[in-house]
PDB file of C-alpha atoms in Angstrom:
ATOM      1  CA  VAL A   6      -0.291   0.000   0.135  1.00 92.00           C
ATOM      2  CA  GLN A   7       1.227   3.474  -0.878  1.00 95.00           C
ATOM      3  CA  LEU A   8      -0.132   6.722   0.613  1.00 96.00           C
ATOM      4  CA  GLN A   9       0.338  10.105  -0.431  1.00 96.00           C
ATOM      5  CA  ALA A  10      -1.103  13.079   1.715  1.00 95.00           C
ATOM      6  CA  PHE A  11      -1.737  16.558   0.623  1.00 95.00           C
ATOM      7  CA  GLY A  12      -3.832  19.574   1.110  1.00 96.00           C
ATOM      8  CA  GLY A  13      -2.242  21.029   4.275  1.00 96.00           C
ATOM      9  CA  GLY A  14      -1.906  25.038   4.738  1.00 97.00           C
ATOM     10  CA  LEU A  15      -2.389  27.985   6.790  1.00 98.00           C
ATOM     11  CA  VAL A  16      -5.955  28.913   8.050  1.00 98.00           C
ATOM     12  CA  GLN A  17      -7.453  31.224  10.577  1.00 98.00           C
ATOM     13  CA  ALA A  18      -8.991  29.889  13.846  1.00 98.00           C
ATOM     14  CA  GLY A  19     -12.655  28.714  12.947  1.00 98.00           C
ATOM     15  CA  GLY A  20     -11.786  28.067   9.335  1.00 98.00           C
ATOM     16  CA  SER A  21     -11.716  24.697   7.401  1.00 98.00           C
ATOM     17  CA  LEU A  22      -9.291  22.584   5.499  1.00 98.00           C
ATOM     18  CA  ARG A  23      -9.744  19.272   3.507  1.00 98.00           C
ATOM     19  CA  LEU A  24      -6.725  16.958   3.580  1.00 98.00           C
ATOM     20  CA  SER A  25      -6.610  14.193   1.015  1.00 98.00           C
ATOM     21  CA  CYS A  26      -4.614  10.997   0.886  1.00 97.00           C
ATOM     22  CA  ALA A  27      -4.247   9.150  -2.541  1.00 96.00           C
ATOM     23  CA  VAL A  28      -4.129   5.343  -1.826  1.00 95.00           C
ATOM     24  CA  SER A  29      -2.604   2.610  -4.206  1.00 93.00           C
ATOM     25  CA  GLY A  30      -2.309  -1.016  -3.482  1.00 88.00           C
ATOM     26  CA  ARG A  31      -4.508  -4.301  -3.448  1.00 84.00           C
ATOM     27  CA  ALA A  32      -7.333  -5.571  -1.442  1.00 78.00           C
ATOM     28  CA  LEU A  33      -7.957  -1.994   0.098  1.00 84.00           C
ATOM     29  CA  SER A  34     -11.141  -3.232   1.715  1.00 85.00           C
ATOM     30  CA  ILE A  35      -9.237  -4.960   4.291  1.00 85.00           C
ATOM     31  CA  TYR A  36      -7.274  -2.019   5.573  1.00 93.00           C
ATOM     32  CA  ILE A  37      -7.892   0.267   8.218  1.00 95.00           C
ATOM     33  CA  MET A  38      -7.067   3.728   7.081  1.00 96.00           C
ATOM     34  CA  GLY A  39      -6.293   6.452   9.546  1.00 96.00           C
ATOM     35  CA  TRP A  40      -5.077  10.074  10.116  1.00 98.00           C
ATOM     36  CA  PHE A  41      -2.804  10.859  12.858  1.00 98.00           C
ATOM     37  CA  ARG A  42      -1.103  14.145  13.596  1.00 98.00           C
ATOM     38  CA  GLN A  43       2.156  15.579  15.373  1.00 98.00           C
ATOM     39  CA  ALA A  44       2.650  18.856  16.803  1.00 97.00           C
ATOM     40  CA  PRO A  45       6.251  19.874  17.714  1.00 93.00           C
ATOM     41  CA  GLY A  46       7.797  18.322  20.694  1.00 95.00           C
ATOM     42  CA  LYS A  47       4.710  15.914  21.034  1.00 97.00           C
ATOM     43  CA  GLU A  48       3.976  12.252  20.069  1.00 97.00           C
ATOM     44  CA  ARG A  49       2.146  11.394  17.079  1.00 98.00           C
ATOM     45  CA  GLU A  50      -1.398  11.066  18.120  1.00 98.00           C
ATOM     46  CA  PHE A  51      -4.567   9.373  16.568  1.00 98.00           C
ATOM     47  CA  VAL A  52      -7.194  11.637  14.897  1.00 98.00           C
ATOM     48  CA  ALA A  53      -9.671   9.334  12.996  1.00 98.00           C
ATOM     49  CA  ALA A  54      -9.947   5.906  11.318  1.00 97.00           C
ATOM     50  CA  PHE A  55     -12.084   3.622   9.559  1.00 95.00           C
ATOM     51  CA  ARG A  56     -12.128   0.400   7.485  1.00 91.00           C
ATOM     52  CA  TRP A  57     -12.088   0.752   3.799  1.00 88.00           C
ATOM     53  CA  GLY A  58     -14.505  -1.840   3.209  1.00 85.00           C
ATOM     54  CA  GLY A  59     -16.929  -0.165   5.501  1.00 84.00           C
ATOM     55  CA  GLY A  60     -18.008  -0.288   9.292  1.00 82.00           C
ATOM     56  CA  THR A  61     -17.319   1.960  12.372  1.00 89.00           C
ATOM     57  CA  THR A  62     -15.651   5.079  11.983  1.00 95.00           C
ATOM     58  CA  TYR A  63     -13.398   6.247  14.883  1.00 97.00           C
ATOM     59  CA  TYR A  64     -12.486   9.741  16.130  1.00 98.00           C
ATOM     60  CA  ALA A  65     -10.368  10.972  18.912  1.00 98.00           C
ATOM     61  CA  ASP A  66     -12.235  13.104  21.326  1.00 98.00           C
ATOM     62  CA  SER A  67     -10.665  16.346  20.659  1.00 98.00           C
ATOM     63  CA  VAL A  68     -11.701  16.316  17.016  1.00 98.00           C
ATOM     64  CA  LYS A  69     -15.146  14.533  17.420  1.00 98.00           C
ATOM     65  CA  GLY A  70     -17.960  16.722  15.902  1.00 98.00           C
ATOM     66  CA  ARG A  71     -15.210  18.977  14.063  1.00 98.00           C
ATOM     67  CA  PHE A  72     -13.636  16.532  11.940  1.00 98.00           C
ATOM     68  CA  THR A  73     -14.947  14.009   9.143  1.00 98.00           C
ATOM     69  CA  ILE A  74     -13.082  10.963   7.625  1.00 97.00           C
ATOM     70  CA  SER A  75     -14.284   9.860   4.542  1.00 95.00           C
ATOM     71  CA  ARG A  76     -13.381   7.960   1.072  1.00 94.00           C
ATOM     72  CA  ASP A  77     -13.913   8.284  -2.457  1.00 94.00           C
ATOM     73  CA  ASN A  78     -13.876   4.634  -4.024  1.00 91.00           C
ATOM     74  CA  ALA A  79     -13.482   5.622  -7.402  1.00 93.00           C
ATOM     75  CA  LYS A  80     -10.513   8.094  -6.664  1.00 94.00           C
ATOM     76  CA  ASN A  81      -8.848   5.811  -4.113  1.00 94.00           C
ATOM     77  CA  THR A  82      -8.598   8.563  -1.871  1.00 96.00           C
ATOM     78  CA  VAL A  83      -9.414   9.098   1.679  1.00 96.00           C
ATOM     79  CA  TYR A  84     -10.288  12.608   2.947  1.00 97.00           C
ATOM     80  CA  LEU A  85     -10.087  14.389   6.502  1.00 98.00           C
ATOM     81  CA  GLN A  86     -12.574  17.182   6.400  1.00 98.00           C
ATOM     82  CA  MET A  87     -11.575  19.627   9.311  1.00 98.00           C
ATOM     83  CA  ASN A  88     -14.003  22.142  10.442  1.00 98.00           C
ATOM     84  CA  SER A  89     -13.999  24.776  13.322  1.00 98.00           C
ATOM     85  CA  LEU A  90     -10.104  24.508  13.358  1.00 98.00           C
ATOM     86  CA  ARG A  91      -8.399  25.604  16.574  1.00 98.00           C
ATOM     87  CA  PRO A  92      -4.664  26.735  16.934  1.00 97.00           C
ATOM     88  CA  GLU A  93      -4.325  23.456  18.913  1.00 97.00           C
ATOM     89  CA  ASP A  94      -4.897  21.557  15.802  1.00 98.00           C
ATOM     90  CA  THR A  95      -1.651  22.900  14.368  1.00 98.00           C
ATOM     91  CA  ALA A  96       0.519  19.904  13.500  1.00 98.00           C
ATOM     92  CA  VAL A  97       2.014  17.611  10.597  1.00 98.00           C
ATOM     93  CA  TYR A  98      -1.009  15.339   9.688  1.00 98.00           C
ATOM     94  CA  TYR A  99      -0.202  11.935   8.220  1.00 98.00           C
ATOM     95  CA  CYS A 100      -2.565   9.320   6.558  1.00 97.00           C
ATOM     96  CA  ALA A 101      -1.658   5.620   7.430  1.00 97.00           C
ATOM     97  CA  ALA A 102      -2.916   2.078   6.765  1.00 96.00           C
ATOM     98  CA  ASP A 103      -2.854  -1.136   8.371  1.00 96.00           C
ATOM     99  CA  ARG A 104      -4.863  -4.511   8.576  1.00 94.00           C
ATOM    100  CA  THR A 105      -5.619  -3.874  12.210  1.00 94.00           C
ATOM    101  CA  TYR A 106      -7.422  -0.988  14.079  1.00 95.00           C
ATOM    102  CA  SER A 107      -5.420   0.849  16.709  1.00 96.00           C
ATOM    103  CA  ARG A 108      -5.158   4.206  18.210  1.00 97.00           C
ATOM    104  CA  SER A 109      -1.433   3.786  18.537  1.00 97.00           C
ATOM    105  CA  PHE A 110       0.650   5.067  15.606  1.00 96.00           C
ATOM    106  CA  THR A 111       3.134   2.322  16.372  1.00 96.00           C
ATOM    107  CA  THR A 112       0.517  -0.406  15.091  1.00 96.00           C
ATOM    108  CA  TYR A 113       0.388   1.101  11.321  1.00 97.00           C
ATOM    109  CA  GLN A 114       2.594  -0.550   8.945  1.00 96.00           C
ATOM    110  CA  TYR A 115       2.139   2.216   5.792  1.00 96.00           C
ATOM    111  CA  TRP A 116       2.450   5.934   5.747  1.00 97.00           C
ATOM    112  CA  GLY A 117       2.031   8.782   3.647  1.00 96.00           C
ATOM    113  CA  GLN A 118       4.352  11.863   3.795  1.00 95.00           C
ATOM    114  CA  GLY A 119       3.246  14.438   6.187  1.00 94.00           C
ATOM    115  CA  THR A 120       1.232  17.640   5.482  1.00 97.00           C
ATOM    116  CA  GLN A 121       1.590  20.608   7.623  1.00 98.00           C
ATOM    117  CA  VAL A 122      -1.628  22.327   8.988  1.00 98.00           C
ATOM    118  CA  THR A 123      -1.142  25.690  10.776  1.00 98.00           C
ATOM    119  CA  VAL A 124      -3.986  27.377  12.551  1.00 98.00           C
ATOM    120  CA  SER A 125      -3.442  31.058  13.520  1.00 97.00           C
ATOM    121  CA  SER A 126      -5.194  32.397  16.429  1.00 93.00           C
TER     122      SER A 126
END
């Protein structure tokens, strides 16, 4: 599985951004697709995830109700729609994939390059 994330940028607090993750590979339906983020000096943390083939969607409490993870099967792309952004959402965001669901970044085998999201106050 290969992943490529893009769509980050600079936005004011209260604004929105949509991140995209282009996915290539076989049997994608068995994979968990996740978004993580890492702020300077902090550990990489879970943001959201779902199984490509369908099922439960998972969110970190800090983003629940503001962020939405989704996919476009035709484009093999996973999205992270981020609304009501806060300065504390500032981080490098990564998309990831693995056959196992976990909120720990150490579980995920496949990673895209990060994309910077900066939220100004």
